[in-house]
PDB file of C-alpha atoms in Angstrom:
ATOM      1  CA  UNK A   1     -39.091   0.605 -32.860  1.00  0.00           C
ATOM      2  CA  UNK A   2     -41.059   3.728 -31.256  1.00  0.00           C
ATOM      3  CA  UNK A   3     -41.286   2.699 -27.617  1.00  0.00           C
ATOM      4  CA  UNK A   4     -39.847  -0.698 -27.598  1.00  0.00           C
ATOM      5  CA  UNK A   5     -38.178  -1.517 -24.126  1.00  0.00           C
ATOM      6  CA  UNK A   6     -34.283  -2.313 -24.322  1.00  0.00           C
ATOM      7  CA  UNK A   7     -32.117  -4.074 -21.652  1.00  0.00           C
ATOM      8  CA  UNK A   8     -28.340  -2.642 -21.788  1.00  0.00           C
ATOM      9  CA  UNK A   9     -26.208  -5.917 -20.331  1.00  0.00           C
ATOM     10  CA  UNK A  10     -23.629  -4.123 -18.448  1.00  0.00           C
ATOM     11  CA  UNK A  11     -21.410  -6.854 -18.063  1.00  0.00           C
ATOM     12  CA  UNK A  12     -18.209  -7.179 -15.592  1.00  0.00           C
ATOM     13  CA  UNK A  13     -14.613  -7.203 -16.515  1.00  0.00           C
ATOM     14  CA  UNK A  14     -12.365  -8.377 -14.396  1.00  0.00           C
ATOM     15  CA  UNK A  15     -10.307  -5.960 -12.359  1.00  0.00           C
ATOM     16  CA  UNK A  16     -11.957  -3.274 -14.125  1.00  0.00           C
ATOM     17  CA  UNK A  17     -15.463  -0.764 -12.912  1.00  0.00           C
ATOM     18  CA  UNK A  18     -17.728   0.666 -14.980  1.00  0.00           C
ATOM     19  CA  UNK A  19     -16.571   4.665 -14.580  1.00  0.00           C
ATOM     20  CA  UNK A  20     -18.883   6.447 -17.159  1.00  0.00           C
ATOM     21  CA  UNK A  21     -22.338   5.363 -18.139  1.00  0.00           C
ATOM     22  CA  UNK A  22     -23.926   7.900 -21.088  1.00  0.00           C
ATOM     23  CA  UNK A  23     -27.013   8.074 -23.164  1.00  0.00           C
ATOM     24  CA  UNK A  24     -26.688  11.022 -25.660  1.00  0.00           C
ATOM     25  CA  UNK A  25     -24.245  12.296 -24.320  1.00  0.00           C
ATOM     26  CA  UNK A  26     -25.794  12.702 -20.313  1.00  0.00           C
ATOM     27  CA  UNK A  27     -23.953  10.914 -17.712  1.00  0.00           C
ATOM     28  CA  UNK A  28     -26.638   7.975 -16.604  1.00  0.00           C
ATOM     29  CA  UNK A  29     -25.990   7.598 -12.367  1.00  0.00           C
ATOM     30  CA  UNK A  30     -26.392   4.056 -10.752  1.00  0.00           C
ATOM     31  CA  UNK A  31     -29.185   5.548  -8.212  1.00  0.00           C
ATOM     32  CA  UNK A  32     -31.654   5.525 -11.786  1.00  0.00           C
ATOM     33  CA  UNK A  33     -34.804   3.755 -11.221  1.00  0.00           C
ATOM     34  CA  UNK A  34     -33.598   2.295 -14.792  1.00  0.00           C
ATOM     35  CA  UNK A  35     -31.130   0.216 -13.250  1.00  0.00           C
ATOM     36  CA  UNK A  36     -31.758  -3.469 -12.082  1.00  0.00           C
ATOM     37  CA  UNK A  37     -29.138  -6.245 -10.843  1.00  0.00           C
ATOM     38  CA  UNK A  38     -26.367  -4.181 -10.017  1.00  0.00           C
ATOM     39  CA  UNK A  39     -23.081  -5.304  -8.547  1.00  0.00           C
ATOM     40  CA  UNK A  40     -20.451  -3.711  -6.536  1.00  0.00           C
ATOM     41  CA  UNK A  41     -16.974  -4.600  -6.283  1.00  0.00           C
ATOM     42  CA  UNK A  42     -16.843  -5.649  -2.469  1.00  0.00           C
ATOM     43  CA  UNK A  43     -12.998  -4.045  -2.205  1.00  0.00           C
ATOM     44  CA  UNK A  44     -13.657  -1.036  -3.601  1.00  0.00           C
ATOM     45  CA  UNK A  45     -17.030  -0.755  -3.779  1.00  0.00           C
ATOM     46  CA  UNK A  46     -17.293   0.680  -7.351  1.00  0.00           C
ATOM     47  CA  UNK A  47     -20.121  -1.204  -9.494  1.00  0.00           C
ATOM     48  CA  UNK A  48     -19.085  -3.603 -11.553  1.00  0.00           C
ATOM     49  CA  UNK A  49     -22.304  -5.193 -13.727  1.00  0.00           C
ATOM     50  CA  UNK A  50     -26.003  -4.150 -14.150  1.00  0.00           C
ATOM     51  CA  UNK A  51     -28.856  -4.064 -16.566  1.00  0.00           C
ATOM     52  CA  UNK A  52     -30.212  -0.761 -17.491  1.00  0.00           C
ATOM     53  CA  UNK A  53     -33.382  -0.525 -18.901  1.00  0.00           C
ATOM     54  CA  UNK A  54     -34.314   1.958 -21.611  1.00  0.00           C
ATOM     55  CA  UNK A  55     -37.958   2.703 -23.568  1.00  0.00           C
ATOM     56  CA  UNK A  56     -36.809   3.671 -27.093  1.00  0.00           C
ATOM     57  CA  UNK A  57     -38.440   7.626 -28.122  1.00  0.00           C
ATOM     58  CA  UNK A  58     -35.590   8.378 -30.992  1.00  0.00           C
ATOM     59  CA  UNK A  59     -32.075   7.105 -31.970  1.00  0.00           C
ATOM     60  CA  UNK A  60     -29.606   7.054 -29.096  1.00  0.00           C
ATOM     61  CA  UNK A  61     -26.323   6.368 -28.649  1.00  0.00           C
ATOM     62  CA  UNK A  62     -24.721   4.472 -25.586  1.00  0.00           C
ATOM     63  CA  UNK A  63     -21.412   5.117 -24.464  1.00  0.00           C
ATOM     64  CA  UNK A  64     -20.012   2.641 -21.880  1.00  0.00           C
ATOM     65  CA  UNK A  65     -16.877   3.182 -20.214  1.00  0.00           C
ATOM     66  CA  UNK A  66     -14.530   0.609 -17.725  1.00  0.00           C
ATOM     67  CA  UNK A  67     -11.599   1.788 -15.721  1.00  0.00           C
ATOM     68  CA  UNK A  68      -9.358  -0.225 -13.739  1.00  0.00           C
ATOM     69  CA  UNK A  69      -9.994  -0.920 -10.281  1.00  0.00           C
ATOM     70  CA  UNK A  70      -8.399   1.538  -7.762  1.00  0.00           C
ATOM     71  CA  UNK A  71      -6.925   0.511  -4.332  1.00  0.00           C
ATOM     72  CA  UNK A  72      -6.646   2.245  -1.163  1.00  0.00           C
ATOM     73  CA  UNK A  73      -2.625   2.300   0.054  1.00  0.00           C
ATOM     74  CA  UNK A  74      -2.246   3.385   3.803  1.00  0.00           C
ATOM     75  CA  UNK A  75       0.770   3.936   5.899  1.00  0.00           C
ATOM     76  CA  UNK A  76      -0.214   2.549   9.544  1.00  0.00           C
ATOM     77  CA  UNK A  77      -0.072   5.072  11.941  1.00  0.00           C
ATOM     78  CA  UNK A  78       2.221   2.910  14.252  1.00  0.00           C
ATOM     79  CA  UNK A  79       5.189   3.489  11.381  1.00  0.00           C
ATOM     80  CA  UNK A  80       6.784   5.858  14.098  1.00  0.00           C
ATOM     81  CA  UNK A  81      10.672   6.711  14.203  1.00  0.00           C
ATOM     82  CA  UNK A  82      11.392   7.239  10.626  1.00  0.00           C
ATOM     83  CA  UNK A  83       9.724   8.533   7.376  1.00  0.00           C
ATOM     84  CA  UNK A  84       8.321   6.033   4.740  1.00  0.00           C
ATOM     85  CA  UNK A  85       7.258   7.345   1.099  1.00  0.00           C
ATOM     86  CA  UNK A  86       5.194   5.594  -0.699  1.00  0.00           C
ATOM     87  CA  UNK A  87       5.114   5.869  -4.820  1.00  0.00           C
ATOM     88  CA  UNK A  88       3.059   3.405  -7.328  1.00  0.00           C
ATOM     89  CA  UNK A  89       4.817   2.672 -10.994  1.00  0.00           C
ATOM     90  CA  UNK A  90       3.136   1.667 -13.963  1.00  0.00           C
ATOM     91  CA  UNK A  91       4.199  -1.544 -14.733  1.00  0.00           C
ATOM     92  CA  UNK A  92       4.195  -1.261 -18.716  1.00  0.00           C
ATOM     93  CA  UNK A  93       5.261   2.594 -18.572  1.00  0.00           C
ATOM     94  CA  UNK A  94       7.219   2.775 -16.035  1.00  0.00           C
ATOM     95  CA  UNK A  95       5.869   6.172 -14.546  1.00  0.00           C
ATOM     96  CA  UNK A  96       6.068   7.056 -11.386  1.00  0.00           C
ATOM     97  CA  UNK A  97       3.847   8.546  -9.062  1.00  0.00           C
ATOM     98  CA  UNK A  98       5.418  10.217  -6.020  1.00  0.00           C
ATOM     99  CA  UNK A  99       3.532   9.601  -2.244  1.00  0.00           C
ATOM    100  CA  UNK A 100       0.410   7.823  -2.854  1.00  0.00           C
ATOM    101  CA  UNK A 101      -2.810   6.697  -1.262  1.00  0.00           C
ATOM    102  CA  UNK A 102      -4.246   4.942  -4.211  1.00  0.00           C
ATOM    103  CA  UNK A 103      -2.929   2.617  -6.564  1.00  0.00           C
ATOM    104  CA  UNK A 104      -4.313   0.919  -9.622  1.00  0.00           C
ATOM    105  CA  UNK A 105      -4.616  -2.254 -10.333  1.00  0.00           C
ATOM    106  CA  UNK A 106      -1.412  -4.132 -11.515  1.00  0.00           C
ATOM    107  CA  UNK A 107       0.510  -0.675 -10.387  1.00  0.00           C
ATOM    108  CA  UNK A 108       3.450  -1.612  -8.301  1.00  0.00           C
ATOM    109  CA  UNK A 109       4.310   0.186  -5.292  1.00  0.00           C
ATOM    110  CA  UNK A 110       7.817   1.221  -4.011  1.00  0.00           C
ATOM    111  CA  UNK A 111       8.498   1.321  -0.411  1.00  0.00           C
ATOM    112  CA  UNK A 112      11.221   3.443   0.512  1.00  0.00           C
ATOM    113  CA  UNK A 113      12.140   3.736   4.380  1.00  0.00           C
ATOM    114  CA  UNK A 114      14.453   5.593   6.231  1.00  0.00           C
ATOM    115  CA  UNK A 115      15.226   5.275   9.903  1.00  0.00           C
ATOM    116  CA  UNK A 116      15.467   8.499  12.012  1.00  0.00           C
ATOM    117  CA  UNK A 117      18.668   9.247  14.394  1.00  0.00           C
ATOM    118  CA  UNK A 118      18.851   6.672  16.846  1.00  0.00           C
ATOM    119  CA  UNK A 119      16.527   3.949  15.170  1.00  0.00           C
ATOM    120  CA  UNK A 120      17.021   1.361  12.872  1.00  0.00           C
ATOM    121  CA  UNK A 121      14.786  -0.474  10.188  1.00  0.00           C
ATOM    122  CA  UNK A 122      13.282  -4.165  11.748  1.00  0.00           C
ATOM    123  CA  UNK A 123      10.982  -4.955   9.384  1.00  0.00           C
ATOM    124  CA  UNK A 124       8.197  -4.277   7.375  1.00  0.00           C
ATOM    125  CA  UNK A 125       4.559  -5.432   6.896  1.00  0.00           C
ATOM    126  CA  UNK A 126       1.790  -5.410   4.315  1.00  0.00           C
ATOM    127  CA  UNK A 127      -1.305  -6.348   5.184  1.00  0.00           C
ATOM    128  CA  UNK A 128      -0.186  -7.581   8.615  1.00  0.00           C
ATOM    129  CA  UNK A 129       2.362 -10.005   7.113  1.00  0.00           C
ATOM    130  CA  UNK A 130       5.998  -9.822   7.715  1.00  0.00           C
ATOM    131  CA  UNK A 131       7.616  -9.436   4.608  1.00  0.00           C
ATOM    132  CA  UNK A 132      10.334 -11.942   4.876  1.00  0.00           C
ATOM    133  CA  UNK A 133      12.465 -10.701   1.492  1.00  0.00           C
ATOM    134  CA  UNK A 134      13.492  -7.343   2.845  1.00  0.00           C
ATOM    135  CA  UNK A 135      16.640  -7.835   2.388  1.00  0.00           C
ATOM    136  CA  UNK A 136      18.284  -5.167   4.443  1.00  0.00           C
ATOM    137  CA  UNK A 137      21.734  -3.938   3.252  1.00  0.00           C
ATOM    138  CA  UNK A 138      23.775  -5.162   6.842  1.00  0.00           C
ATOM    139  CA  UNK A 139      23.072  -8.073   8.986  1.00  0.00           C
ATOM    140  CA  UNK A 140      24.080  -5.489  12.077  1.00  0.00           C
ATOM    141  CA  UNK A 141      20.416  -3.904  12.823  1.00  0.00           C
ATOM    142  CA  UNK A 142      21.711  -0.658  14.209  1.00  0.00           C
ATOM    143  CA  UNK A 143      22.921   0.079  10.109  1.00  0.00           C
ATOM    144  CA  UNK A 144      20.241  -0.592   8.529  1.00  0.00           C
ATOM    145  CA  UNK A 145      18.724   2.731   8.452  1.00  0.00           C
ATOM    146  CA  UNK A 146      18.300   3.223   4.437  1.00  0.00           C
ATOM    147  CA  UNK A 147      16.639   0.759   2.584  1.00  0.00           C
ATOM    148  CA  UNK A 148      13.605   0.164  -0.383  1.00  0.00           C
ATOM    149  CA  UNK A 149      10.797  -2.627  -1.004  1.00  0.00           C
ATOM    150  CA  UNK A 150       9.155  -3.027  -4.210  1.00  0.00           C
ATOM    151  CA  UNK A 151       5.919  -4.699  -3.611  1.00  0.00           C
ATOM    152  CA  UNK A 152       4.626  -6.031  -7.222  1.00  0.00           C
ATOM    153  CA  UNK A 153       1.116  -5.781  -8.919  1.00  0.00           C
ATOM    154  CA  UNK A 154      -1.552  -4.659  -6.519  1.00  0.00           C
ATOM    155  CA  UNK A 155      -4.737  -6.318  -6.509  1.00  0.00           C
ATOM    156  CA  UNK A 156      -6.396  -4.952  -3.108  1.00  0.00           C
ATOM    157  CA  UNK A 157      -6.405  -2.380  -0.842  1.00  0.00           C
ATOM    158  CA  UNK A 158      -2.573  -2.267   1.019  1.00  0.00           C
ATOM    159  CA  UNK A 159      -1.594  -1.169   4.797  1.00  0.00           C
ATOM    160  CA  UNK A 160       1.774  -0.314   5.187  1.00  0.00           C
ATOM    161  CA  UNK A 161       3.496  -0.792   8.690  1.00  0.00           C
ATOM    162  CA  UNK A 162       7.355   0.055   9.172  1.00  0.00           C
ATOM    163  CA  UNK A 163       8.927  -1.348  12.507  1.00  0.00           C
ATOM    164  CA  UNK A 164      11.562   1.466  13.584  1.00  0.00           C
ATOM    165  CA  UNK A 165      13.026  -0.169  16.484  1.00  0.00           C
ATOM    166  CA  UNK A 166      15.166   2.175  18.669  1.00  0.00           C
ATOM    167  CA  UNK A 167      19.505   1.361  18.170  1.00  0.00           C
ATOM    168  CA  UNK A 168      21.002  -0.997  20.965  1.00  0.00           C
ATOM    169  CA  UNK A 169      24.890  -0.415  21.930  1.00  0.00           C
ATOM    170  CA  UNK A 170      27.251  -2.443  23.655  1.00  0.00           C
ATOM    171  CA  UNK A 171      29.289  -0.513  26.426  1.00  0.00           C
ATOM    172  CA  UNK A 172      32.564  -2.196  27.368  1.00  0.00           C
ATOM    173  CA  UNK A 173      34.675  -0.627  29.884  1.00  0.00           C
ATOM    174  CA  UNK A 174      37.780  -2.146  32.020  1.00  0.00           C
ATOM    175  CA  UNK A 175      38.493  -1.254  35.844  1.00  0.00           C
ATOM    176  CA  UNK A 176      42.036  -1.315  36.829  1.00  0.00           C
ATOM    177  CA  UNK A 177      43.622  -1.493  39.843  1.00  0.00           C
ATOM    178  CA  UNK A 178      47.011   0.370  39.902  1.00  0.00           C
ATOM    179  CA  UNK A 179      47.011   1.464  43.895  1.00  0.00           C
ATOM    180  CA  UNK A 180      50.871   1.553  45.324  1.00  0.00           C
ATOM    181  CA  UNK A 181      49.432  -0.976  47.995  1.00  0.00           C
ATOM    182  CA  UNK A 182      48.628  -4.151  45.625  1.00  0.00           C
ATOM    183  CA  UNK A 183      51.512  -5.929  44.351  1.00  0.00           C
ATOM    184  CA  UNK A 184      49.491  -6.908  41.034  1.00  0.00           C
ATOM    185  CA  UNK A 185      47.238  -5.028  39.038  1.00  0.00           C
ATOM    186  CA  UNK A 186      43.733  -5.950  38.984  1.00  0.00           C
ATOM    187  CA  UNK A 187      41.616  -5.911  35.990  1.00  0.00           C
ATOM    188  CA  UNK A 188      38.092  -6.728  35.090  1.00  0.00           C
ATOM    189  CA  UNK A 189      36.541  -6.469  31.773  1.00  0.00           C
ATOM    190  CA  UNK A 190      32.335  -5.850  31.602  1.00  0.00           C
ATOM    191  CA  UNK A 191      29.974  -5.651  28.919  1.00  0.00           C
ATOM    192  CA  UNK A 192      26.681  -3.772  29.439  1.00  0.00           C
ATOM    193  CA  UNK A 193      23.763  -3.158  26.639  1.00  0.00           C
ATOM    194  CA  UNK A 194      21.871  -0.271  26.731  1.00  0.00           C
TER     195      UNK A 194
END
């Protein structure tokens, strides 16, 4: 009826935010007096749920429209001494997008890490916990300079920190005593690390 007040129950989906709000056609924004009760996601502080109120002056049309969440995906600045990409994969698709800084939710996320000269690959952490199934391709630390994570179905916002740790060498050498005035030679081995 002519002027009768409607309440729109904009109600939350899980892992999804409301992305497009319309009424006839004209994009409705969440700063509307209109709106009452509205919730934000607390991750990624897109709303989630509201009521919008509406007085009735003709037909209208709503059109409501959910997307899934999106995620933040940072490499942490301390990821010094090598070069870490960073691409998210559909799960059901299996696209690929190359370097990212978001990811949706459910995406996976590749990690792919290479060490620079003189470095190798220690570990790797996401959200400040070691991952402990990196399994790097030699247990001898100064090879492992190549090597890929796949971290599976995001559901928050991801920091990515690479440990390059600089290469350690053994130096051996032998002194040897061959002087005309020693009846025996003399030799001592030594190990040093650098």
């Amino acid at each position: 009826n002519y002027g009768a007040r409607v309440e729109i129950n904009v109600m939350e989906i899980a892992n999804y935010f409301i992305s497009s709000f319309r009424i006839d056609g004209n994009e409705i924004s969440f700063d509307s007096n209109n709106w009452s009760n509205l919730v934000r996601n607390t991750v990624t502080r897109e709303y989630i749920s509201g009521i919008y109120t509406l007085t009735v002056t003709k037909d209208t049309s709503v059109y409501l429209e959910y997307s899934l969440n999106v995620y933040t995906v940072t490499l942490d600045a301390n990821s010094i001494n090598g070069t870490t990409t960073i691409s998210a994969e559909d799960p059901i698709s299996g696209t690929a997008r190359p370097d990212v800084r978001t990811a949706k939710y459910g995406e996976n996320l590749n990690i792919k890490m290479v060490a620079n000269e003189g470095y190798h690959i220690k570990s790797l952490y996401i959200n400040n916990v070691k991952v402990n199934d990196l399994n790097l391709p030699s247990v001898i630390d100064n090879n492992n300079v190549d090597a890929s994570y796949a971290y599976r179905g995001i559901n928050s916002n991801i920091v990515v920190r690479v440990v390059y740790e600089i290469n350690r060498y053994s130096f051996t050498y032998e002194i040897v005593n061959i002087s005309e005035n020693f009846a025996l030679y003399d030799t001592e081995l030594a190990t040093l690390t650098t």
